XYZ file of C-alpha atoms in Angstrom:
613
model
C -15.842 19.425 -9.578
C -19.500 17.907 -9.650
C -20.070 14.425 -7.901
C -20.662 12.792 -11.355
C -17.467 14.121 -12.630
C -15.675 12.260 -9.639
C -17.211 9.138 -10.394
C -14.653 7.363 -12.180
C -13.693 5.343 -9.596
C -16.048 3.905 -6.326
C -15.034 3.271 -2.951
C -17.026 1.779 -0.213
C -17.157 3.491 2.879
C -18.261 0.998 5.671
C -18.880 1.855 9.398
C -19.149 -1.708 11.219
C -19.191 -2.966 14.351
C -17.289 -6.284 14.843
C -18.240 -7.845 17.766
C -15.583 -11.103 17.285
C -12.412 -11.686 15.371
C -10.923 -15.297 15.038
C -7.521 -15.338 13.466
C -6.443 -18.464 11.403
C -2.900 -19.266 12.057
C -1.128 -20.737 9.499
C -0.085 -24.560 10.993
C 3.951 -24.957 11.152
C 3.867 -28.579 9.979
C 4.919 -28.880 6.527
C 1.979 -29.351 3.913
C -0.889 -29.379 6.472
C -3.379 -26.673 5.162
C -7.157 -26.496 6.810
C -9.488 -26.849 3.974
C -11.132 -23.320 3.632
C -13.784 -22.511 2.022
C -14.230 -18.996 -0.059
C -15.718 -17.121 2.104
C -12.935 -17.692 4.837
C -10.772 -15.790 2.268
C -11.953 -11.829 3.287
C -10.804 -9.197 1.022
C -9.989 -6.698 3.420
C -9.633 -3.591 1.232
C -9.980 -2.224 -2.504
C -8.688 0.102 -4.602
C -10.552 1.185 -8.683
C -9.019 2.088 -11.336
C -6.533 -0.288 -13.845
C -4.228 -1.831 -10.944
C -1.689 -3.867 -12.928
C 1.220 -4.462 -10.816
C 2.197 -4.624 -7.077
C 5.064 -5.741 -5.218
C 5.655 -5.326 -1.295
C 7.858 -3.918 1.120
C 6.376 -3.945 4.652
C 4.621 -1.981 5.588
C 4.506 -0.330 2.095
C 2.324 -1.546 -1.067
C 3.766 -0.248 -4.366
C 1.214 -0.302 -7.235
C 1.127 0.490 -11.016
C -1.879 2.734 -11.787
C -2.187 3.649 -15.280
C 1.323 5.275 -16.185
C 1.996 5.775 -12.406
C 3.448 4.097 -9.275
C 1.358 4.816 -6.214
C 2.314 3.775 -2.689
C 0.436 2.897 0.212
C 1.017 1.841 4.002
C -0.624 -1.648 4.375
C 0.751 -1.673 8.076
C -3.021 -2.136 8.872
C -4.898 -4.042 6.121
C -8.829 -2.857 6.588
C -7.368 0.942 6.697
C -4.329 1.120 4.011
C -3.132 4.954 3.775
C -2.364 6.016 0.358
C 1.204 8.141 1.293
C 2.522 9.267 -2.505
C 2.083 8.890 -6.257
C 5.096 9.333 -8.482
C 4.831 11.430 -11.652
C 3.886 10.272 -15.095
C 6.179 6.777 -16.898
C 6.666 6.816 -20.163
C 3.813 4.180 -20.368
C 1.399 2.241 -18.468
C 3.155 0.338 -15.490
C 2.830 -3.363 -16.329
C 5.114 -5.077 -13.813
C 7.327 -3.915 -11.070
C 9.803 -5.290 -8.426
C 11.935 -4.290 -5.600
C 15.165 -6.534 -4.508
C 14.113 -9.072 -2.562
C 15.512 -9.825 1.021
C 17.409 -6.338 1.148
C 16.238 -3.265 2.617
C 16.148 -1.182 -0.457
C 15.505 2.937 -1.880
C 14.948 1.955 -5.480
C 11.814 0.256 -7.338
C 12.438 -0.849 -11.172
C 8.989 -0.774 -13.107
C 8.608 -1.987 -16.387
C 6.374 0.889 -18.081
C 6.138 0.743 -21.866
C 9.346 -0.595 -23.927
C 11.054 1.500 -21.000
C 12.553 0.273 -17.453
C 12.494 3.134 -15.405
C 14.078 3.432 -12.094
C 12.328 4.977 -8.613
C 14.011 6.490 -5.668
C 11.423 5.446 -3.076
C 13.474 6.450 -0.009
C 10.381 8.645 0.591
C 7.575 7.329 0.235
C 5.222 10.306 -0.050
C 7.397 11.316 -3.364
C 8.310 8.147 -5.314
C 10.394 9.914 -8.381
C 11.897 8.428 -11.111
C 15.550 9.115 -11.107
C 16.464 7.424 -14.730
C 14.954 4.856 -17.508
C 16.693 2.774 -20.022
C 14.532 1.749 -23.456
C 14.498 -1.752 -23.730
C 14.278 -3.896 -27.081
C 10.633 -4.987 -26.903
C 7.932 -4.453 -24.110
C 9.144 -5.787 -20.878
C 6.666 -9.091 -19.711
C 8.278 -9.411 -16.166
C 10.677 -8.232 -14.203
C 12.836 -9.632 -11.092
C 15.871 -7.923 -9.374
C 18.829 -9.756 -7.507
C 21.834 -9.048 -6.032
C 25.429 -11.227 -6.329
C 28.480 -12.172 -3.847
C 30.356 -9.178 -4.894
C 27.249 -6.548 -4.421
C 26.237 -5.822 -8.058
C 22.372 -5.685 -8.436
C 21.161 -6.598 -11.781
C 17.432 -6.481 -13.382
C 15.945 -9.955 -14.940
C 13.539 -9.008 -17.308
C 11.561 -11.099 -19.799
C 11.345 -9.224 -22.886
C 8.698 -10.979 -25.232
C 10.430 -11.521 -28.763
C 13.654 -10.404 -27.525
C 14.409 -13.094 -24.787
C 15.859 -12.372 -21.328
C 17.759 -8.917 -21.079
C 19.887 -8.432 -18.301
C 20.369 -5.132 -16.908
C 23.353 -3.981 -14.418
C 21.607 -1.525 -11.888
C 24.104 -1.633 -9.228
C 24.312 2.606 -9.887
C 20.582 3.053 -10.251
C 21.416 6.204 -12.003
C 22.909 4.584 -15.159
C 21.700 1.366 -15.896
C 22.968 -0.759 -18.151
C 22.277 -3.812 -20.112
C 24.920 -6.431 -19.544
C 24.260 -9.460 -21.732
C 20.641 -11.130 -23.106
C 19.633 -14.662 -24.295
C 17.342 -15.261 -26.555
C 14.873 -17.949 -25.628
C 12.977 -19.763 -28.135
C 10.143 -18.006 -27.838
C 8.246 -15.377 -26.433
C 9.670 -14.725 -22.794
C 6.975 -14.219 -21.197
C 7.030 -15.190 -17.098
C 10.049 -15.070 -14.998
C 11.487 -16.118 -11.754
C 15.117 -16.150 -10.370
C 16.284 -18.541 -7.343
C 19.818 -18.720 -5.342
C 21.049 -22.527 -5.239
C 21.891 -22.158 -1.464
C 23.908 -24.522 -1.889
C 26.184 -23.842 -4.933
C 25.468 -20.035 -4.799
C 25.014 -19.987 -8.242
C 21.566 -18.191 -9.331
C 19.453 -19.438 -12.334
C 16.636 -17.493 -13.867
C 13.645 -19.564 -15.108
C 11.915 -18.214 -18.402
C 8.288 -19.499 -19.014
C 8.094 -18.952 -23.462
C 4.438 -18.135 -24.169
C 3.037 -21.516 -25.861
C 6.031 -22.705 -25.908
C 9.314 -24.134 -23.755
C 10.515 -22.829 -20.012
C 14.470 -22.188 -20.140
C 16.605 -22.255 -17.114
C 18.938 -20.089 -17.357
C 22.491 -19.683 -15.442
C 22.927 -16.099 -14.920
C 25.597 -15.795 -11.710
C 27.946 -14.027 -14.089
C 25.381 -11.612 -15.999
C 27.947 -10.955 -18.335
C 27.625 -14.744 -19.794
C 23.879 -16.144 -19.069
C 24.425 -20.019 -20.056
C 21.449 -21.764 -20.589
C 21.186 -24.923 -18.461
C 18.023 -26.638 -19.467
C 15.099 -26.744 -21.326
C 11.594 -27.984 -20.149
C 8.329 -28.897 -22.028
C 5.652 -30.766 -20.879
C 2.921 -32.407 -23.277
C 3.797 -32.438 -26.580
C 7.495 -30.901 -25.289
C 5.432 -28.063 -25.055
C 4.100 -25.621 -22.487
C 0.228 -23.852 -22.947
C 1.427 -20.368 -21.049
C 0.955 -19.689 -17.514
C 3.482 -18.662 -14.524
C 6.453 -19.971 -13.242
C 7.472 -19.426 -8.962
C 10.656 -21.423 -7.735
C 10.972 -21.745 -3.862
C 12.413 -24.954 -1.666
C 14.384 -26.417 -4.441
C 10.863 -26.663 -6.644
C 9.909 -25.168 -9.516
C 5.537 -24.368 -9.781
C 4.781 -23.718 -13.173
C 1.787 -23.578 -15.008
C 0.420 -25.117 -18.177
C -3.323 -24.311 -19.017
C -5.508 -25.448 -15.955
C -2.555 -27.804 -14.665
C 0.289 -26.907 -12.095
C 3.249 -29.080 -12.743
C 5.843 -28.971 -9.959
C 9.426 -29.875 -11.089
C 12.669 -30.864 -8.210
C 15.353 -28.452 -9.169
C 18.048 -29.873 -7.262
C 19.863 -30.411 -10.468
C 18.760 -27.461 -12.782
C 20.434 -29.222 -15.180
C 17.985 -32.552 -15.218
C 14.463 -30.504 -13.904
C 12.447 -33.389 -13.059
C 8.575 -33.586 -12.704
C 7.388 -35.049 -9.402
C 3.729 -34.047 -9.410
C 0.951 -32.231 -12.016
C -2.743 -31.500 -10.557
C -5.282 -29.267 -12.216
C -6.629 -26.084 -10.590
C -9.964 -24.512 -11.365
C -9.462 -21.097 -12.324
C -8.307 -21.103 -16.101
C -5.064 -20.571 -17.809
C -2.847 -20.552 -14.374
C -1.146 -16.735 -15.128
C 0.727 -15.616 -12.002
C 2.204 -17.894 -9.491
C 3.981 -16.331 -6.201
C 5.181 -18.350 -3.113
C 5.121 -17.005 0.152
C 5.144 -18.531 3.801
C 4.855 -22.184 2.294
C 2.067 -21.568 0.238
C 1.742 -20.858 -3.275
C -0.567 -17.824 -4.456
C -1.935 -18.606 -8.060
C -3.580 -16.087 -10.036
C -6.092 -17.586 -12.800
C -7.023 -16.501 -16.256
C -10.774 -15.571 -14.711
C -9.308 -13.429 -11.608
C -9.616 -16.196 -9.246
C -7.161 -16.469 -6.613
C -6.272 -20.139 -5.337
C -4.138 -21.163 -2.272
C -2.312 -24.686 -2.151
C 0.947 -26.008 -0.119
C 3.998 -25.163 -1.751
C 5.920 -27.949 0.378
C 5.767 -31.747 0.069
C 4.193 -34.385 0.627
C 2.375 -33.641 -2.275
C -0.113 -36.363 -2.884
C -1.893 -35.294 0.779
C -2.486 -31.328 -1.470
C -5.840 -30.148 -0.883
C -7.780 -27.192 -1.604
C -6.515 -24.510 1.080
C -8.688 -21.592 -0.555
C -10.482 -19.618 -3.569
C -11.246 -15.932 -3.620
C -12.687 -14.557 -7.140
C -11.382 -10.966 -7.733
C -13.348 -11.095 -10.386
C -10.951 -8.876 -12.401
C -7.788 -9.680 -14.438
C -4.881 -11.655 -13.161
C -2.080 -8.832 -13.710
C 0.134 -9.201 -10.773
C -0.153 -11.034 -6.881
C 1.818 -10.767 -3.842
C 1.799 -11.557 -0.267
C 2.908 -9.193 2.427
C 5.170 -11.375 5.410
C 4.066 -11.442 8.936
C 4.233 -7.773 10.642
C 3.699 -7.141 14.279
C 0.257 -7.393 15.260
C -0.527 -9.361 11.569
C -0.120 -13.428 12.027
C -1.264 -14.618 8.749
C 0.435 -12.591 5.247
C -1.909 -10.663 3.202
C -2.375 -11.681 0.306
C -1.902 -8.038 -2.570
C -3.579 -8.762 -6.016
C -3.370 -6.095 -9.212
C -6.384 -6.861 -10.379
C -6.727 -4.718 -13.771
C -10.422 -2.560 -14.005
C -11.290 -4.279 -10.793
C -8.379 -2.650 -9.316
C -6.449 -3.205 -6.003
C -7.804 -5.918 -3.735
C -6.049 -6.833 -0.442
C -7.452 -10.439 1.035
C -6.914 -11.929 4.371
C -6.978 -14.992 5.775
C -8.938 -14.104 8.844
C -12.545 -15.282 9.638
C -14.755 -12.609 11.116
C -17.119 -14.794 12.686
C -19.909 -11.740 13.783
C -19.385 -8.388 11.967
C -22.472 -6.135 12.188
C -22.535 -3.654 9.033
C -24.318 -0.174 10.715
C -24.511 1.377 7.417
C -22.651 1.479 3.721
C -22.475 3.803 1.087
C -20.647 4.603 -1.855
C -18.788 7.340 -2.278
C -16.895 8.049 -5.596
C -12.994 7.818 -5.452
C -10.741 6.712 -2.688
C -11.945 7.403 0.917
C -9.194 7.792 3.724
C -10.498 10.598 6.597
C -14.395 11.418 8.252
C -14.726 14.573 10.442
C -18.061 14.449 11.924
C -20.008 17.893 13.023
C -23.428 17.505 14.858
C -25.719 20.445 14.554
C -28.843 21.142 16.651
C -31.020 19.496 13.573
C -28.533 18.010 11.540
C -25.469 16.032 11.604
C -23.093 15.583 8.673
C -19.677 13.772 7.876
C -17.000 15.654 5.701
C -15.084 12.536 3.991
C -11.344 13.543 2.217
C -10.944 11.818 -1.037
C -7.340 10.842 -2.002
C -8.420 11.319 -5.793
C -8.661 15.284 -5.167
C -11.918 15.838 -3.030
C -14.118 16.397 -0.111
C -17.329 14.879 0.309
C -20.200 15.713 2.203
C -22.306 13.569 3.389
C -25.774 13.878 5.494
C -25.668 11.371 8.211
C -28.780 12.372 10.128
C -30.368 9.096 8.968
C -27.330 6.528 9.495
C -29.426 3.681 7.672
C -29.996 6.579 4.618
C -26.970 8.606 4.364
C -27.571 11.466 1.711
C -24.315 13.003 -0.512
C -24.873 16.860 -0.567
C -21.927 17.998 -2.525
C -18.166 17.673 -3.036
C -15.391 20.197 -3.164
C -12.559 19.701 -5.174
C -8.966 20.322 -3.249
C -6.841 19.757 -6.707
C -4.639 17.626 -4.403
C -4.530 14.588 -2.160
C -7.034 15.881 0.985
C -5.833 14.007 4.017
C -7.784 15.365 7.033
C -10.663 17.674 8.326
C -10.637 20.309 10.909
C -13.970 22.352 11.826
C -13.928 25.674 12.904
C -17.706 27.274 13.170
C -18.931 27.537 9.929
C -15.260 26.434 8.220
C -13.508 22.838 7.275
C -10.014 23.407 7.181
C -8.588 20.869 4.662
C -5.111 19.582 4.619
C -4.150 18.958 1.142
C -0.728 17.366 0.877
C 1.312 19.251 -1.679
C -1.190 21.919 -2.421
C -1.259 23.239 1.315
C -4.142 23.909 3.355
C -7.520 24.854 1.751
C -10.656 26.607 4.027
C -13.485 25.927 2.771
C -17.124 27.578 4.114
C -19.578 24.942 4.860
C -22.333 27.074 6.116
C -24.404 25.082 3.683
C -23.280 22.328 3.736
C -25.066 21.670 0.048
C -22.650 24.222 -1.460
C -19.513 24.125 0.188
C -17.225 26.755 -1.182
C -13.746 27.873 -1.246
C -12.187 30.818 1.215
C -8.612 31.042 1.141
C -5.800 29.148 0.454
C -2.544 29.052 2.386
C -0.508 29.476 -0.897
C 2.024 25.807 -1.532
C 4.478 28.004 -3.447
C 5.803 29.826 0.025
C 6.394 26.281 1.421
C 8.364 24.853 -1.248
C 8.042 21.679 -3.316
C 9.431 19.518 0.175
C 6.322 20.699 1.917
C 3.424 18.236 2.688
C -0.075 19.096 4.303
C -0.812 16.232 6.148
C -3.103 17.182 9.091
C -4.651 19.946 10.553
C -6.106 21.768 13.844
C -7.321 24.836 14.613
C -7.563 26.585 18.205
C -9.181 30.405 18.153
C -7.165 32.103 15.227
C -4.510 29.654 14.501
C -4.586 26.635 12.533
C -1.915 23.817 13.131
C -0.769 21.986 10.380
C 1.586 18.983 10.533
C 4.128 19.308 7.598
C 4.948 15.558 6.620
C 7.783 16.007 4.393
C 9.410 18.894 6.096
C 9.546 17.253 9.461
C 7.732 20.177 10.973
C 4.517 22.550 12.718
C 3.163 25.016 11.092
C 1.435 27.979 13.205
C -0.948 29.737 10.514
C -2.505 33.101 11.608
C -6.375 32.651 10.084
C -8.042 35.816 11.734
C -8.805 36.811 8.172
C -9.719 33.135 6.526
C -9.631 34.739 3.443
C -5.772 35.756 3.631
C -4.203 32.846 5.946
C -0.370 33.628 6.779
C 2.181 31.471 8.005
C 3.366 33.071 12.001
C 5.606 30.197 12.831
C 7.271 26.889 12.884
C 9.078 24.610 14.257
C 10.842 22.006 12.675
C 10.498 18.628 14.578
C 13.067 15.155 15.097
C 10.356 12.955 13.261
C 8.044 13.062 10.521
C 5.172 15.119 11.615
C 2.409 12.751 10.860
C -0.753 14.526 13.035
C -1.721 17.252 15.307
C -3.920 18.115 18.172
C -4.552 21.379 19.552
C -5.678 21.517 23.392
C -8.917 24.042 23.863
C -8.220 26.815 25.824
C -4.755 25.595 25.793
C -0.834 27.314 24.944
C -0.148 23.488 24.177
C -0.008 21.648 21.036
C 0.366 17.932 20.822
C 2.471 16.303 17.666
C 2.486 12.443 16.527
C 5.774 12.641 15.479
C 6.524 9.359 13.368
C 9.789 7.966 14.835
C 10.273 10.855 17.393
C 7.140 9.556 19.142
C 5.017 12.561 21.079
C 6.307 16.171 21.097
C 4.486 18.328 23.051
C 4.924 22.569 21.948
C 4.189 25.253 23.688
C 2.468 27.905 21.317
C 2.116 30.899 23.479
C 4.037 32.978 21.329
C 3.128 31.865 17.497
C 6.091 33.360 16.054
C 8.805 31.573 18.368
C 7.047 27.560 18.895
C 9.293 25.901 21.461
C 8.868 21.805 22.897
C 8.316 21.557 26.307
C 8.339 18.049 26.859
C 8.147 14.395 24.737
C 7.258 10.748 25.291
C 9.176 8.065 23.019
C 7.199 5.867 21.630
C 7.839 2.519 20.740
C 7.960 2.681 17.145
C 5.992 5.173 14.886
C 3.439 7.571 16.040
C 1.093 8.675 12.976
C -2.364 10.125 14.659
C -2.745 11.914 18.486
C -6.077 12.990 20.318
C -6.295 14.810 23.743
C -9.117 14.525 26.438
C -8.288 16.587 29.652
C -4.639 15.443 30.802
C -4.524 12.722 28.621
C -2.820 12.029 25.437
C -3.568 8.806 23.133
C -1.425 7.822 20.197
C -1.754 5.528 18.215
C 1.577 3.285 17.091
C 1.891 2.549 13.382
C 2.825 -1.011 14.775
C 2.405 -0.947 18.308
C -1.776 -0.220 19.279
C -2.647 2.523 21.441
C -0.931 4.810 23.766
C -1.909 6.724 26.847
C 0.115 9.207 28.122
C -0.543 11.154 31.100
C 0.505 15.111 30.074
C -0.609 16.617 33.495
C 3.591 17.192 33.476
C 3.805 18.817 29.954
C 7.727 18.680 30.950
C 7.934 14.448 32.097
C 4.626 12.944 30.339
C 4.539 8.953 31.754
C 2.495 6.346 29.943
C -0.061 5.335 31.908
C -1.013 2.268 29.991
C -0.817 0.224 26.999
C -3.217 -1.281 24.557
C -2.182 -3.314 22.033
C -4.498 -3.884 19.443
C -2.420 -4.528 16.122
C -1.247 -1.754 13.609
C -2.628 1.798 14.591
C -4.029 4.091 11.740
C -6.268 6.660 13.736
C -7.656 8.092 17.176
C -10.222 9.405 18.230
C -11.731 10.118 21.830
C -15.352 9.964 23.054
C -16.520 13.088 24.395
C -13.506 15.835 23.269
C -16.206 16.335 19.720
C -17.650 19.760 20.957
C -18.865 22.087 18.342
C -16.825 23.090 16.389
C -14.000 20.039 16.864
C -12.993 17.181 15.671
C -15.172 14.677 16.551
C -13.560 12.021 15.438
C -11.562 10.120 12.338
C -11.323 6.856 10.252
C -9.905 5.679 7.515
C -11.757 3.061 6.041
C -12.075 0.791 2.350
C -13.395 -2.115 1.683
C-alpha cells in the first residue's frame, strides 16, 4: 500500500522534551473554579476519522468509528493504546453507553435503527453478541440497573418517544414498555432519587418540551412532568441531571432546574454560554462538560452557589459536537480527562494540566494512527520504523531530526504493534494476522519475507510484541496468555518450536543477548522470567509480582525494568533468575513503554514510544 493510499487519516508524531509539568488540582470547595483560560485546556491526544460516540470505563475508551466500536487504554492520556476493534454494526455507531457505577462485560451502541449489544470482557475483541431493531433511529442511549438487578436500556428514539429495553440477559433483549413524548426525543438522561429510590428519565423533545419521566417499573413509564421554557418551549440542546439539578440547554442558554420534586421542576438559574446551540451536556467531578453546536468545549461548576459561576474553561475541537465524556481520577491522574467524539475531526482527549515549558525536538506527520518507533542507527544513516494501527509500517529517515524524510510504508493487513530488528530484517508483530518479516535492506523499499501463518494459531491468537535472539524470534501472544518460540533460520519459512502458556496476559517481551533467558511483562502476573535453552520445552525459572499490570519490559545487564500500567517504573534485580528483588521504585504515573539507554546495539531494539497528539 503506497503512502498516499494511507492517507486518509493523519496523526502527529511528536518527540518532546518537557522540562516542567504543573498539575491543576481541582479545589474541593463547592463552586470555586480558577478562571482558565484556553490554552490551560491541553488536548492531550487525537484520533481521525468520523468519531461519533465515546463513553468510559477506566482505563478503557470505547469509541464509535464509522460502523465500528474501537477500544483504547487511556490509562496514560499523551500515549492511549488502541487494544481492539469490533466487527462491522449494522450502521454507523451514533451513541453508546455502558452501565454506570457497575463493573460491567457488555456495551449497548445505538448503530442504525438497531441496538446492538457488545461483550467487551476482552477488550482486544469487542464482539457483538445480539441486536434488537428499534422503531426509529436511536438519538441517545443510557443504561441502568434496579433494586431487584434487572438492567434496562433508555433510549430516545426520535418520532417514536422513549423505548425501554430489558437487557438484564444481554443475549435477548427485549423492549418492555415506551412513551411517546410530544415530540422528537431527542437527548436523554436518567437519575436515581437517592432518596426515594425511584429513577426518572429526562427526555429533551427537539424544538420542543423536556418530559420527566418515572420509569422505576419499566413495565409502566408514568410521565411526571413537563418543562418548557420561553414560549413553553425548548430551542434543542442537552439535558445532564446530577446533585438533585437538572442542566439543560436551550439555544446559547443553560437553564438549571432543582429536581427535588420531579414533579414541580423549578428553574433557579439561566446564563448564556458562547459556543452555539448547547448539544451535549455531561457532569463529572462537579463540573459540567458542555459540548457546543461549533465543537467548542466549555467547563462551568455544576454545584451551587450559582450566581458566583464563572468561566472555568474553553477548548475548540473545532469539529462536531457528537458525544463528550470525562474519565474519573485514576492512580497517577488527579484531574479527569475530559473524551470528546468529535465527528471528521475525530477523537480528541483534553486535560486540564498546564505544561508550563515543553520543548518540541521535532514533528511530523505521518498518515494513520501511530503507536510504536524502533530506531536502527547505521554507520551513515539512522532511521525510525513507526507501526501504524490502521494496517502499516512506516519508515522514516531521521538522520536530520529537524527534517525527518518518509521513505516508504509496508502494509501488515493488520493492527502492527511493535518492531524488532534483526540485521537487515524488522520483525513485525501484527495482532491477529501473526508476525510478518519484512527485509529492510533498503530501507526505501521495504519488502515482505515470510509470514508466520495466523491460521496455525487460531482465531484466540494475538501478536502483540516481538524479539528476536540468533534464530528465534519471541513473540508475546496477548490473547492466548502465552510465548511463542519461532524457529526463523530460514526467514522465508518461520515455524513455531515452542510455547509456553503464561498466568497473565502476555503483553511484551525481551530477549537477553547471548542469553538462555527470556523476560515476559505479563499483565496481572507481573514479570516471568523463561528459560529458553531448549525451544521446544520453554520452562519459568523465576517471577517478580508486580503491583498491578505489567504491559512493556527492557533488560540492561542484571537488570530488569517494567513498566506498571498504573504503577511507574520497576527495577528488578535478575542477577537470581530464581528470587529477582526490586531494587527500586519510580513512580511516575501510568506506564505505557520502556526503553533503556545503552542496550540499542545493532541490530536491537533501541528503543519504543507510543505517542499522539
Amino acid at each position: 500500500m503506497s503512502i498516499s493510499e494511507m492517507s486518509n487519516a493523519s496523526l502527529r508524531l511528536l518527540i518532546t522534551i518537557v522540562s516542567t509539568i504543573t498539575v491543576w488540582l481541582l479545589p474541593q470547595m463547592a463552586g470555586q473554579l480558577p478562571s482558565l483560560s484556553q490554552h490551560q485546556l491541553i488536548m492531550t491526544a487525537e484520533l481521525k476519522g468520523n468519531v461519533s460516540a465515546v463513553a468510559l470505563m477506566a482505563p478503557y475508551a470505547y469509541i464509535g468509528l464509522e460502523q465500528n466500536v474501537v477500544v483504547f487504554d487511556v490509562g496514560h492520556a499523551a500515549m492511549p493504546l488502541m487494544l481492539g476493534r469490533s466487527p462491522s454494526l449494522p450502521g454507523t455507531v451514533h451513541n453508546i453507553a455502558i452501565l454506570n457505577g457497575y463493573p460491567s462485560h457488555y456495551l449497548y451502541a445505538l448503530a442504525g435503527v438497531n441496538l446492538v449489544i457488545l461483550d467487551i470482557s476482552d477488550p482486544i475483541r469487542p464482539l457483538p453478541i445480539s441486536h434488537r431493531v428499534l422503531p426509529a433511529m436511536g438519538e441517545e442511549i443510557s443504561v441502568y440497573q434496579v433494586q431487584g438487578g434487572q438492567v434496562y436500556a433508555a433510549i430516545a428514539a426520535g418520532e417514536s418517544g422513549l423505548r425501554l429495553i430489558d437487557v438484564t440477559d444481554p443475549l435477548h433483549p427485549v423492549e418492555t414498555s415506551f412513551l411517546d413524548t410530544p415530540g422528537y426525543a431527542w437527548r436523554l438522561a436518567v437519575d436515581m432519587m437517592m432518596a426515594s429510590g425511584r429513577i426518572y428519565a429526562y427526555v429533551v423533545d427537539r424544538l420542543s418540551i423536556m418530559t420527566i419521566i418515572d420509569i422505576t417499573d419499566a413495565a409502566r413509564p408514568d410521565q411526571t412532568a413537563v418543562y418548557g421554557s420561553f414560549n413553553n418551549r425548548l430551542k434543542g440542546g442537552g439535558v445532564a441531571v446530577a446533585n438533585g439539578f437538572a442542566f439543560v440547554g436551550d439555544l446559547d442558554r443553560l437553564e438549571i432546574l432543582d429536581i427535588a420534586n420531579p414533579a414541580q421542576p423549578q428553574k433557579v438559574y439561566e446564563t448564556y454560554i458562547y459556543v452555539g446551540i448547547l448539544d451535549r451536556l455531561r457532569v463529572a467531578d462537579h463540573v459540567l462538560l458542555i459540548f457546543g453546536q461549533f465543537g467548542r468545549l466549555a467547563l462551568r461548576s455544576a454545584t451551587p452557589p450559582w450566581g458566583l459561576y464563572q468561566p472555568s474553561g474553553l477548548y475548540d475541537t473545532v469539529g462536531e459536537p457528537y458525544a463528550v465524556a470525562a474519565l474519573p481520577r485514576m492512580p497517577g491522574q488527579e484531574i479527569p480527562l475530559i473524551v470528546a467524539a468529535c465527528g471528521s475531526r475525530g477523537l480528541q482527549i483534553v486535560s486540564w494540566t498546564d505544561l508550563t515549558h515543553p520543548t518540541a525536538l521535532f514533528s511530523y506527520d505521518l498518515p494513520g494512527n501511530a503507536y510504536g518507533v524502533t530506531v536502527e542507527v547505521r554507520p551513515q544513516s539512522a532511521y525510525a520504523y513507526v507501526t501504524d494501527r490502521d494496517g502499516g509500517m512506516h519508515v522514516v529517515d531521521i538522520m536530520t531530526p529537524t527534517n525527518p524524510i518518509q521513505l516508504d510504508a509496508y502494509d501488515t493487513h493488520g493492527m502492527p504493534w511493535n518492531v524488532a530488528l534483526a540485521g537487515t530484517l524488522a520483525y513485525v508483530a501484527t495482532g491477529s494476522p501473526g508476525l510478518h518479516i519484512v527485509d529492510v535492506a533498503d530501507p526505501s523499499q521495504p519488502q515482505n519475507v515470510g509470514i508466520f501463518d495466523p491460521l496455525r494459531w487460531g482465531v484466540d491468537d494475538f501478536a502483540r510484541d516481538v524479539a528476536v535472539e540468533g534464530t528465534t524470534a519471541y513473540v508475546s501472544d496477548r490473547a492466548a496468555g502465552a510465548l511463542r518460540l519461532v524457529d526463523i533460520s530460514d526467514p522465508t519459512q518461520p515455524l513455531e518450536r515452542g510455547r509456553l502458556d503464561t498466568p497473565g496476559g502476555a503483553y511484551a517481551v525481551a530477549a537477553a543477548p547471548d542469553s538462555s533467558l527470556v523476560y515476559l511483562a505479563d499483565g496481572a502476573a507481573g514479570l516471568r522470567i523463561v528459560d529458553v535453552s531448549k525451544p521446544d520445552s520453554p520452562f519459568e525459572v523465576g517471577s517478580w509480582q508486580t503491583p498491578g499490570v505489567a504491559v512493556e519490559v527492557a533488560i540492561s545487564g542484571t537488570l530488569a525494568f517494567v513498566a506498571g500500567r498504573e504503577e511507574g517504573l520497576h527495577i528488578v534485580d535478575v542477577s537470581n533468575p530464581a528470587q529477582p528483588q526490586r531494587r527500586n521504585l519510580r513512580h511516575a504515573g501510568p506506564g505505557g513503554g520502556v526503553a533503556v539507554e545503552g542496550v540499542g546495539l545493532p541490530g536491537r531494539r533501541a528503543g519504543r514510544c507510543a505517542c499522539w497528539t
